[in-house]
Short mmCIF file of C-alpha atoms in Angstrom, two decimals:
data_model
loop_
_atom_site.label_atom_id
_atom_site.label_comp_id
_atom_site.label_asym_id
_atom_site.label_seq_id
_atom_site.Cartn_x
_atom_site.Cartn_y
_atom_site.Cartn_z
CA UNK A 1 -48.68 -11.30 32.45
CA UNK A 2 -46.50 -14.59 31.73
CA UNK A 3 -43.16 -14.37 33.27
CA UNK A 4 -43.92 -11.19 34.94
CA UNK A 5 -44.85 -10.36 38.59
CA UNK A 6 -46.67 -7.02 40.39
CA UNK A 7 -46.96 -6.37 44.37
CA UNK A 8 -47.69 -3.20 45.96
CA UNK A 9 -46.14 -1.76 49.55
CA UNK A 10 -48.30 1.18 50.67
CA UNK A 11 -48.01 3.11 53.81
CA UNK A 12 -50.23 6.14 55.24
CA UNK A 13 -53.99 5.93 55.37
CA UNK A 14 -57.42 7.28 54.21
CA UNK A 15 -57.29 9.61 51.44
CA UNK A 16 -53.57 10.18 51.49
CA UNK A 17 -52.18 6.75 51.21
CA UNK A 18 -49.04 6.37 49.15
CA UNK A 19 -47.84 3.65 47.36
CA UNK A 20 -45.21 2.34 45.42
CA UNK A 21 -45.71 -0.08 42.83
CA UNK A 22 -43.01 -2.58 41.97
CA UNK A 23 -42.47 -4.60 38.82
CA UNK A 24 -40.17 -7.76 38.80
CA UNK A 25 -39.49 -9.81 35.30
CA UNK A 26 -38.60 -12.79 35.17
CA UNK A 27 -37.57 -13.01 31.42
CA UNK A 28 -33.75 -13.58 30.79
CA UNK A 29 -32.45 -10.53 28.66
CA UNK A 30 -31.87 -10.84 24.87
CA UNK A 31 -28.27 -11.85 24.69
CA UNK A 32 -28.30 -11.79 20.58
CA UNK A 33 -28.66 -8.08 21.29
CA UNK A 34 -26.44 -7.44 24.30
CA UNK A 35 -23.56 -9.27 23.22
CA UNK A 36 -20.43 -6.82 22.73
CA UNK A 37 -18.53 -7.62 19.65
CA UNK A 38 -15.39 -6.52 21.01
CA UNK A 39 -15.38 -9.37 23.63
CA UNK A 40 -16.38 -11.79 20.63
CA UNK A 41 -13.49 -9.97 18.93
CA UNK A 42 -11.01 -10.68 21.71
CA UNK A 43 -12.61 -14.15 22.67
CA UNK A 44 -11.46 -14.88 18.67
CA UNK A 45 -8.18 -13.65 19.36
CA UNK A 46 -7.58 -15.59 21.91
CA UNK A 47 -8.66 -18.97 20.62
CA UNK A 48 -6.58 -18.46 17.13
CA UNK A 49 -3.40 -17.25 18.43
CA UNK A 50 -3.87 -20.76 21.18
CA UNK A 51 -5.08 -22.82 18.74
CA UNK A 52 -2.03 -25.07 18.26
CA UNK A 53 -1.36 -25.16 22.11
CA UNK A 54 -4.92 -26.57 22.05
CA UNK A 55 -4.47 -29.03 19.69
CA UNK A 56 -1.16 -30.40 20.57
CA UNK A 57 -2.67 -30.94 24.54
CA UNK A 58 -4.89 -33.50 23.47
CA UNK A 59 -1.52 -35.57 22.15
CA UNK A 60 0.78 -34.73 24.93
CA UNK A 61 -2.27 -36.32 27.16
CA UNK A 62 -2.76 -39.54 24.95
CA UNK A 63 1.65 -39.60 25.34
CA UNK A 64 1.61 -39.21 29.09
CA UNK A 65 -0.68 -41.84 29.43
CA UNK A 66 1.19 -44.33 27.25
CA UNK A 67 4.08 -43.69 28.64
CA UNK A 68 2.67 -44.12 31.98
CA UNK A 69 1.69 -47.75 31.05
CA UNK A 70 5.12 -48.63 29.89
CA UNK A 71 6.84 -51.82 32.45
CA UNK A 72 10.56 -52.87 32.72
CA UNK A 73 9.53 -55.48 29.47
CA UNK A 74 8.54 -52.48 27.34
CA UNK A 75 12.01 -50.46 27.99
CA UNK A 76 13.93 -53.33 27.54
CA UNK A 77 12.40 -54.00 23.98
CA UNK A 78 12.74 -50.19 22.78
CA UNK A 79 16.60 -50.34 23.94
CA UNK A 80 16.81 -53.37 21.83
CA UNK A 81 14.92 -52.27 18.96
CA UNK A 82 17.68 -48.82 19.27
CA UNK A 83 20.58 -50.84 19.37
CA UNK A 84 19.73 -52.14 15.61
CA UNK A 85 19.33 -48.69 14.50
CA UNK A 86 22.49 -47.14 15.87
CA UNK A 87 23.95 -45.86 12.85
CA UNK A 88 20.31 -44.03 12.32
CA UNK A 89 20.26 -42.97 15.34
CA UNK A 90 24.42 -41.27 15.29
CA UNK A 91 23.42 -39.42 11.96
CA UNK A 92 20.11 -38.03 13.16
CA UNK A 93 22.09 -37.04 16.69
CA UNK A 94 24.99 -35.33 14.02
CA UNK A 95 22.34 -33.65 11.92
CA UNK A 96 20.60 -32.02 15.09
CA UNK A 97 23.65 -31.19 16.88
CA UNK A 98 24.96 -28.98 13.41
CA UNK A 99 21.22 -27.39 13.32
CA UNK A 100 21.39 -26.17 16.92
CA UNK A 101 25.22 -25.05 16.38
CA UNK A 102 24.07 -23.20 13.14
CA UNK A 103 20.99 -21.58 14.74
CA UNK A 104 23.11 -20.61 17.81
CA UNK A 105 25.74 -18.69 16.04
CA UNK A 106 24.09 -17.08 13.19
CA UNK A 107 20.87 -16.01 15.23
CA UNK A 108 20.93 -12.06 15.89
CA UNK A 109 22.32 -10.98 19.25
CA UNK A 110 19.63 -9.14 21.30
CA UNK A 111 19.96 -5.26 21.56
CA UNK A 112 19.01 -3.76 24.96
CA UNK A 113 18.28 -0.32 25.77
CA UNK A 114 20.33 -0.03 29.06
CA UNK A 115 18.54 3.50 29.51
CA UNK A 116 17.79 6.72 28.12
CA UNK A 117 18.14 10.27 29.32
CA UNK A 118 15.94 13.48 27.94
CA UNK A 119 16.99 17.10 27.94
CA UNK A 120 15.22 19.45 30.41
CA UNK A 121 16.04 22.79 29.71
CA UNK A 122 15.95 25.61 32.43
CA UNK A 123 12.96 27.57 33.24
CA UNK A 124 14.59 31.03 31.70
CA UNK A 125 14.28 29.66 27.96
CA UNK A 126 10.68 29.11 28.42
CA UNK A 127 7.99 30.73 26.14
CA UNK A 128 4.81 31.19 26.56
CA UNK A 129 2.40 32.47 24.11
CA UNK A 130 2.63 35.99 25.41
CA UNK A 131 6.10 36.33 25.01
CA UNK A 132 6.70 34.56 21.92
CA UNK A 133 4.03 36.97 20.30
CA UNK A 134 5.41 39.85 21.66
CA UNK A 135 9.60 38.89 20.73
CA UNK A 136 7.47 38.10 16.72
CA UNK A 137 6.08 41.64 16.82
CA UNK A 138 9.38 43.51 18.17
CA UNK A 139 11.97 41.81 15.74
CA UNK A 140 9.89 43.93 12.89
CA UNK A 141 10.38 40.84 10.32
CA UNK A 142 6.76 39.82 10.20
CA UNK A 143 3.85 41.95 8.77
CA UNK A 144 0.36 41.76 10.29
CA UNK A 145 -1.06 39.00 8.33
CA UNK A 146 2.12 36.76 9.48
CA UNK A 147 1.68 37.47 13.03
CA UNK A 148 -2.32 36.85 13.19
CA UNK A 149 -1.38 33.64 11.48
CA UNK A 150 1.46 32.72 14.17
CA UNK A 151 -1.24 33.65 16.83
CA UNK A 152 -3.90 31.29 15.37
CA UNK A 153 -1.52 28.14 14.98
CA UNK A 154 -0.36 28.45 18.57
CA UNK A 155 -3.78 28.67 19.65
CA UNK A 156 -4.86 25.50 17.83
CA UNK A 157 -1.69 23.77 18.04
CA UNK A 158 -1.69 21.87 21.35
CA UNK A 159 1.12 23.58 22.53
CA UNK A 160 1.33 24.53 26.27
CA UNK A 161 2.83 27.99 27.97
CA UNK A 162 6.17 25.83 29.31
CA UNK A 163 7.90 25.04 25.97
CA UNK A 164 11.29 26.08 25.55
CA UNK A 165 13.55 28.26 22.64
CA UNK A 166 16.99 28.49 22.90
CA UNK A 167 18.68 31.66 24.32
CA UNK A 168 19.31 33.38 21.42
CA UNK A 169 15.78 33.68 20.29
CA UNK A 170 15.05 35.54 23.46
CA UNK A 171 16.66 38.86 22.76
CA UNK A 172 15.46 41.35 20.47
CA UNK A 173 16.54 41.20 17.99
CA UNK A 174 17.55 37.58 17.78
CA UNK A 175 21.44 36.83 17.85
CA UNK A 176 21.83 34.49 15.60
CA UNK A 177 25.18 33.12 14.72
CA UNK A 178 27.29 29.70 14.18
CA UNK A 179 28.46 30.25 17.93
CA UNK A 180 25.09 30.33 19.81
CA UNK A 181 24.16 27.21 17.48
CA UNK A 182 26.81 25.32 18.38
CA UNK A 183 26.19 26.52 22.42
CA UNK A 184 22.12 25.15 21.85
CA UNK A 185 24.03 22.07 20.39
CA UNK A 186 26.18 21.95 23.32
CA UNK A 187 23.63 22.50 25.91
CA UNK A 188 20.62 19.72 24.32
CA UNK A 189 23.73 16.93 23.74
CA UNK A 190 25.83 17.13 26.76
CA UNK A 191 23.07 17.88 29.09
CA UNK A 192 21.10 14.61 27.98
CA UNK A 193 24.67 12.63 28.05
CA UNK A 194 25.46 13.70 31.51
CA UNK A 195 22.56 12.59 33.00
CA UNK A 196 22.89 9.23 31.07
CA UNK A 197 25.87 8.52 32.10
CA UNK A 198 25.34 9.29 35.92
CA UNK A 199 22.19 7.24 36.03
CA UNK A 200 24.18 3.90 34.73
CA UNK A 201 27.57 4.67 35.69
CA UNK A 202 28.81 3.55 32.45
CA UNK A 203 32.51 5.39 31.19
CA UNK A 204 32.16 7.10 28.39
CA UNK A 205 35.95 5.05 27.46
CA UNK A 206 33.74 2.22 27.31
CA UNK A 207 31.44 3.63 24.33
CA UNK A 208 32.18 1.63 21.38
CA UNK A 209 29.47 3.01 19.27
CA UNK A 210 28.41 6.63 18.66
CA UNK A 211 25.44 8.06 16.30
CA UNK A 212 23.94 11.54 16.16
CA UNK A 213 21.36 12.76 14.56
CA UNK A 214 20.35 16.88 13.52
CA UNK A 215 18.68 17.72 10.86
CA UNK A 216 19.46 21.12 9.69
CA UNK A 217 22.69 21.97 11.80
CA UNK A 218 25.82 20.17 10.55
CA UNK A 219 28.78 22.18 11.72
CA UNK A 220 32.06 20.85 11.08
CA UNK A 221 33.71 19.57 12.87
CA UNK A 222 30.49 17.78 13.10
CA UNK A 223 27.48 17.17 16.45
CA UNK A 224 29.18 13.29 16.94
CA UNK A 225 33.20 14.69 16.93
CA UNK A 226 31.78 17.49 19.31
CA UNK A 227 31.00 14.53 21.70
CA UNK A 228 33.96 12.75 21.33
CA UNK A 229 36.07 15.94 22.67
CA UNK A 230 33.95 16.71 25.46
CA UNK A 231 34.41 12.90 26.89
CA UNK A 232 37.02 12.22 25.49
CA UNK A 233 36.03 9.08 23.82
CA UNK A 234 38.39 5.94 22.39
CA UNK A 235 40.11 6.89 19.42
CA UNK A 236 38.98 4.02 17.50
CA UNK A 237 34.85 4.76 18.14
CA UNK A 238 32.73 3.74 15.23
CA UNK A 239 31.25 7.54 15.16
CA UNK A 240 28.09 8.41 12.25
CA UNK A 241 26.52 11.72 11.94
CA UNK A 242 22.86 12.21 10.04
CA UNK A 243 21.95 15.12 8.61
CA UNK A 244 18.68 16.16 6.77
CA UNK A 245 16.48 12.88 7.53
CA UNK A 246 13.92 15.25 9.62
CA UNK A 247 12.20 13.81 12.75
CA UNK A 248 12.24 10.43 11.92
CA UNK A 249 15.77 10.06 12.06
CA UNK A 250 15.79 9.22 15.66
CA UNK A 251 14.50 5.47 14.79
CA UNK A 252 16.77 5.63 11.56
CA UNK A 253 19.60 6.04 14.48
CA UNK A 254 18.72 3.51 16.46
CA UNK A 255 18.58 1.29 13.41
CA UNK A 256 21.89 1.88 12.01
CA UNK A 257 23.60 1.56 16.28
CA UNK A 258 21.41 -2.15 16.09
CA UNK A 259 23.29 -3.36 12.77
CA UNK A 260 26.41 -2.30 14.50
CA UNK A 261 25.64 -3.97 17.47
CA UNK A 262 25.42 -7.10 15.43
CA UNK A 263 28.65 -6.93 14.36
CA UNK A 264 30.73 -5.59 17.03
CA UNK A 265 30.06 -7.98 20.18
CA UNK A 266 30.43 -6.78 23.38
CA UNK A 267 30.26 -3.12 23.37
CA UNK A 268 27.85 -0.18 23.81
CA UNK A 269 26.14 2.00 21.60
CA UNK A 270 25.15 5.74 22.64
CA UNK A 271 22.42 7.42 20.17
CA UNK A 272 22.18 10.91 20.65
CA UNK A 273 18.59 12.70 18.60
CA UNK A 274 18.28 16.48 18.64
CA UNK A 275 17.31 19.35 16.30
CA UNK A 276 19.18 22.61 16.62
CA UNK A 277 16.72 26.23 16.04
CA UNK A 278 19.00 29.26 16.53
CA UNK A 279 20.06 28.85 12.47
CA UNK A 280 16.80 27.71 11.43
CA UNK A 281 14.34 30.29 12.57
CA UNK A 282 12.37 31.73 9.81
CA UNK A 283 12.14 35.26 9.95
CA UNK A 284 9.82 36.29 6.51
CA UNK A 285 5.86 36.27 5.75
CA UNK A 286 5.23 32.69 3.71
CA UNK A 287 2.84 31.14 5.59
CA UNK A 288 3.83 27.59 5.05
CA UNK A 289 7.39 28.24 6.35
CA UNK A 290 6.07 29.94 9.35
CA UNK A 291 4.29 27.05 10.91
CA UNK A 292 7.72 24.97 11.99
CA UNK A 293 8.22 28.29 13.86
CA UNK A 294 5.16 27.70 16.00
CA UNK A 295 5.78 24.23 16.50
CA UNK A 296 9.32 23.28 16.94
CA UNK A 297 11.13 23.46 20.37
CA UNK A 298 14.39 22.91 21.95
CA UNK A 299 14.46 19.32 23.26
CA UNK A 300 17.22 15.96 23.12
CA UNK A 301 17.96 12.67 23.94
CA UNK A 302 20.67 10.19 24.27
CA UNK A 303 20.27 6.28 24.50
CA UNK A 304 22.47 3.74 25.31
CA UNK A 305 22.38 0.28 23.62
CA UNK A 306 24.19 -3.20 24.28
CA UNK A 307 24.32 -6.14 23.18
CA UNK A 308 26.42 -7.56 26.26
CA UNK A 309 24.38 -10.68 27.66
CA UNK A 310 25.00 -9.74 31.21
CA UNK A 311 23.32 -6.19 30.90
CA UNK A 312 19.68 -7.92 30.25
CA UNK A 313 19.20 -8.16 33.99
CA UNK A 314 19.35 -4.26 34.72
CA UNK A 315 18.16 -3.34 31.18
CA UNK A 316 15.11 -1.67 30.34
CA UNK A 317 13.95 -2.77 27.01
CA UNK A 318 15.05 -5.68 24.11
CA UNK A 319 14.68 -4.31 20.96
CA UNK A 320 12.28 -6.18 18.53
CA UNK A 321 11.82 -4.86 15.27
CA UNK A 322 12.81 -1.63 13.48
CA UNK A 323 10.59 -0.94 10.22
CA UNK A 324 11.37 1.77 7.73
CA UNK A 325 9.66 3.34 5.10
CA UNK A 326 10.64 6.20 2.35
CA UNK A 327 8.65 7.71 0.12
CA UNK A 328 11.42 9.50 -1.80
CA UNK A 329 11.00 8.42 -4.85
CA UNK A 330 7.68 9.96 -5.34
CA UNK A 331 7.98 13.99 -6.11
CA UNK A 332 5.36 15.25 -4.29
CA UNK A 333 6.48 13.36 -0.91
CA UNK A 334 9.95 14.44 -1.85
CA UNK A 335 8.91 17.85 -1.99
CA UNK A 336 6.57 18.10 1.00
CA UNK A 337 8.71 18.94 3.72
CA UNK A 338 11.19 21.08 1.67
CA UNK A 339 14.13 23.55 2.93
CA UNK A 340 14.28 26.51 0.54
CA UNK A 341 14.17 30.34 0.29
CA UNK A 342 11.47 32.68 0.15
CA UNK A 343 11.16 35.12 -2.77
CA UNK A 344 12.93 37.56 -0.59
CA UNK A 345 15.56 35.14 -0.38
CA UNK A 346 15.21 34.04 3.01
CA UNK A 347 15.65 30.66 4.25
CA UNK A 348 12.99 28.19 5.98
CA UNK A 349 11.28 24.76 5.63
CA UNK A 350 7.81 24.66 3.78
CA UNK A 351 5.15 22.30 4.59
CA UNK A 352 3.25 21.24 2.00
CA UNK A 353 -0.25 21.40 2.14
CA UNK A 354 -0.70 17.66 1.01
CA UNK A 355 1.79 16.62 3.64
CA UNK A 356 -0.90 15.21 5.47
CA UNK A 357 -2.26 12.87 3.03
CA UNK A 358 1.38 11.61 2.32
CA UNK A 359 1.67 10.80 5.56
CA UNK A 360 -0.80 8.59 5.92
CA UNK A 361 0.24 6.89 2.74
CA UNK A 362 3.57 6.39 4.16
CA UNK A 363 1.67 5.16 7.19
CA UNK A 364 0.06 2.30 5.82
CA UNK A 365 3.02 1.36 3.59
CA UNK A 366 4.81 1.03 6.81
CA UNK A 367 2.17 -0.38 9.10
CA UNK A 368 1.08 -3.22 6.10
CA UNK A 369 5.11 -4.25 6.48
CA UNK A 370 5.05 -3.82 10.82
CA UNK A 371 1.65 -5.88 10.51
CA UNK A 372 2.76 -9.24 9.84
CA UNK A 373 5.54 -9.00 12.23
CA UNK A 374 3.65 -8.20 15.32
CA UNK A 375 0.06 -8.68 15.11
CA UNK A 376 -1.49 -12.28 16.51
CA UNK A 377 -2.48 -14.78 13.80
CA UNK A 378 -6.26 -13.90 14.50
CA UNK A 379 -5.55 -10.55 13.20
CA UNK A 380 -4.06 -11.76 10.31
CA UNK A 381 -6.13 -14.13 9.29
CA UNK A 382 -8.86 -11.57 9.60
CA UNK A 383 -6.96 -9.38 7.14
CA UNK A 384 -6.18 -11.38 4.84
CA UNK A 385 -10.04 -12.69 4.40
CA UNK A 386 -11.41 -9.37 3.49
CA UNK A 387 -8.45 -9.13 1.18
CA UNK A 388 -9.43 -11.99 -0.51
CA UNK A 389 -13.25 -11.50 -0.42
CA UNK A 390 -12.74 -7.66 -1.72
CA UNK A 391 -10.34 -8.69 -4.79
CA UNK A 392 -12.73 -12.02 -5.83
CA UNK A 393 -16.09 -11.41 -4.89
CA UNK A 394 -17.18 -7.84 -3.89
CA UNK A 395 -14.89 -4.94 -4.15
CA UNK A 396 -17.21 -2.78 -1.99
CA UNK A 397 -16.06 -4.78 0.68
CA UNK A 398 -14.05 -2.28 3.45
CA UNK A 399 -10.75 -3.40 3.86
CA UNK A 400 -10.16 -5.15 7.67
CA UNK A 401 -8.36 -2.13 9.76
CA UNK A 402 -6.18 -4.88 12.11
CA UNK A 403 -6.57 -3.67 15.79
CA UNK A 404 -2.83 -3.28 16.74
CA UNK A 405 -4.15 -2.44 20.39
CA UNK A 406 -4.09 -6.37 20.54
CA UNK A 407 -0.19 -5.78 19.68
CA UNK A 408 0.97 -3.01 21.98
CA UNK A 409 0.07 -1.61 25.17
CA UNK A 410 1.89 1.38 24.93
CA UNK A 411 1.89 3.87 21.79
CA UNK A 412 4.86 6.64 21.31
CA UNK A 413 3.02 8.69 18.15
CA UNK A 414 5.66 11.46 16.74
CA UNK A 415 4.64 14.59 18.57
CA UNK A 416 5.01 16.79 15.52
CA UNK A 417 1.47 18.65 15.70
CA UNK A 418 -2.31 17.95 16.76
CA UNK A 419 -3.36 17.18 13.79
CA UNK A 420 -0.75 14.00 13.25
CA UNK A 421 -1.90 12.67 16.82
CA UNK A 422 -5.96 13.39 15.83
CA UNK A 423 -5.42 11.32 12.22
CA UNK A 424 -3.51 8.81 13.89
CA UNK A 425 -5.74 8.06 16.93
CA UNK A 426 -8.64 8.03 14.14
CA UNK A 427 -7.28 6.07 11.71
CA UNK A 428 -5.64 3.23 14.49
CA UNK A 429 -9.23 3.25 16.39
CA UNK A 430 -7.20 4.37 19.75
CA UNK A 431 -8.78 5.11 22.45
CA UNK A 432 -7.50 8.58 24.45
CA UNK A 433 -4.80 6.91 26.63
CA UNK A 434 -2.95 5.52 24.20
CA UNK A 435 -2.46 8.97 22.99
CA UNK A 436 -2.03 10.81 26.16
CA UNK A 437 1.80 10.42 26.10
CA UNK A 438 1.66 11.88 22.81
CA UNK A 439 -0.91 14.87 23.82
CA UNK A 440 0.96 15.76 26.75
CA UNK A 441 4.56 15.86 25.02
CA UNK A 442 3.65 18.30 22.81
CA UNK A 443 1.29 20.66 25.24
CA UNK A 444 4.52 20.29 27.33
CA UNK A 445 7.65 20.22 25.24
CA UNK A 446 6.26 21.35 21.71
CA UNK A 447 7.80 19.39 18.81
CA UNK A 448 11.33 18.46 19.94
CA UNK A 449 11.84 16.53 16.61
CA UNK A 450 13.03 13.40 16.65
CA UNK A 451 13.84 12.88 20.18
CA UNK A 452 10.02 13.48 21.29
CA UNK A 453 9.33 9.80 20.93
CA UNK A 454 11.66 9.27 23.74
CA UNK A 455 9.81 12.39 26.33
CA UNK A 456 6.68 10.40 25.32
CA UNK A 457 7.78 7.15 26.88
CA UNK A 458 9.70 9.00 29.77
CA UNK A 459 5.87 10.09 30.09
CA UNK A 460 4.24 6.43 30.80
CA UNK A 461 7.20 5.24 32.65
CA UNK A 462 6.77 8.56 34.62
CA UNK A 463 3.04 6.97 35.06
CA UNK A 464 3.88 3.98 36.02
CA UNK A 465 2.17 2.06 33.54
CA UNK A 466 5.21 0.45 31.77
CA UNK A 467 4.73 -3.58 32.88
CA UNK A 468 7.42 -6.54 32.05
CA UNK A 469 6.13 -7.99 29.18
CA UNK A 470 4.61 -4.86 27.59
CA UNK A 471 5.10 -3.84 23.82
CA UNK A 472 5.62 -0.52 22.71
CA UNK A 473 5.33 1.13 19.36
CA UNK A 474 7.53 4.46 18.56
CA UNK A 475 6.28 5.70 15.41
CA UNK A 476 8.03 8.85 14.02
CA UNK A 477 7.82 10.67 10.24
CA UNK A 478 10.50 12.91 8.43
CA UNK A 479 11.29 14.47 5.64
CA UNK A 480 11.87 12.89 2.61
CA UNK A 481 9.01 11.52 2.84
CA UNK A 482 9.54 8.78 5.75
CA UNK A 483 7.89 6.53 8.16
CA UNK A 484 9.74 4.67 10.79
CA UNK A 485 9.05 1.82 13.41
CA UNK A 486 10.93 0.48 16.28
CA UNK A 487 9.35 -1.90 19.07
CA UNK A 488 10.55 -2.32 22.04
CA UNK A 489 9.46 -5.22 24.89
CA UNK A 490 9.77 -3.95 28.64
CA UNK A 491 12.47 -6.66 30.41
CA UNK A 492 10.30 -5.25 34.00
CA UNK A 493 8.22 -3.27 35.64
CA UNK A 494 9.96 0.01 34.45
CA UNK A 495 10.64 2.70 36.88
CA UNK A 496 11.06 6.42 35.74
CA UNK A 497 14.90 7.09 36.03
CA UNK A 498 16.77 10.07 37.95
CA UNK A 499 16.14 13.24 36.69
CA UNK A 500 13.26 12.40 33.87
CA UNK A 501 12.19 15.30 32.37
CA UNK A 502 8.45 14.53 33.74
CA UNK A 503 10.29 14.33 37.61
CA UNK A 504 8.99 17.70 38.09
CA UNK A 505 5.37 18.11 36.75
CA UNK A 506 4.09 14.44 36.35
CA UNK A 507 1.32 15.01 38.66
CA UNK A 508 0.29 17.64 36.64
CA UNK A 509 -0.67 15.93 33.89
CA UNK A 510 -2.70 15.22 31.99
CA UNK A 511 -4.10 17.98 31.31
CA UNK A 512 -7.67 19.31 29.44
CA UNK A 513 -6.83 20.76 26.29
CA UNK A 514 -8.77 23.30 24.82
CA UNK A 515 -8.01 24.89 21.35
#
């Protein structure tokens, strides 16, 4: 045959001869069939992103060549020409100096994340499936249908056997009281803060801004006042206590701290994110209110932010963007996560069956705002082109979904539940490694509300994956209904901090999940 040759290699003799036929082809592969569109897109991305550089490079070469050919007489003529246009030079220089001064004075001061800490509860607070179900049965508050429902939720939730519930819930019957709730809050907040101050060597009296968020537990004095009292913070500290804002309140707290750091210079801000379970366990049989019992677990985080330029060298990250989306004006969205009483007067948090659909719409709004801030120009052109084609020519054209993997190396998706992570992995076209931190955090610690995104970031650090220049997207959902995003850029190759929550178990992860 044309372009192919055959040869035979034989061994043995007589009737028992053995032959191996080797067929060699000299045809080139069909490149049109073998081209991987993923790499075509990647090449297009690099081309468009560096288009300005590619265009300016020939101009720079021409200017360099012309400058190298100039002799002393040419330079003298240029100087004489400038002398006769001295007024124009002075005016242009003054405008340039004025513009630079205004830019330097008005540009936002960078906000650095010096370090953060996540609370690791003691082992005796662990709640494996069997113990959880046995305690639920022994309380006598749940009927057989409610117990079976909780068992199914646990099996499909993605939670492992090592999550934690507060001390009060380990007793039969549970010891529900204001004192027990305060004890839970103190253990979580002070545990995270003690570790943070030890790792950063920051004197608590140097803290100028304190923001605490906890959705369901808001005692008097406030949680922020409890921290001020414990660490004897200074009298002029600007303290804030955010309540009722759900699992996305951690990003809101960071945004508030950022705004305060832009106003008050040369200071530190501490953001504490937690949730309280002790007084918010549901002891009824309404299934939409039982889901939080199965998912929410003990956890909390403390984050140290700074606007001091000298802290850049020792900081882990720089805050790049915060994008917040609130759909509270829509009644369905407003009520999809709702604290109320059931028919028997027992209080709990009800989750609507429309929750995932509402979360998807809120996410779409959030990433529509976020996209132009973070996506490379190549992705924005593709998105805009398909949008124009869909509107003007063909309504059946599917809208282009931007590839956020070109903007971020790491993703910290709020570990609200298995369904949330599954949907974002699918809709954002992420790979399993991109959602690994979220899945493993849900497995190891459960839904720790607003602090879950920090356990996820700690996981990425513990795995040694955070390199200098990497960008990480923290995205969280919360009641209201809200979707909030925070974007951080790594300032160095980040190593895990001392007493990381993953320190004693990171080698066991990732684990294979079975539902």
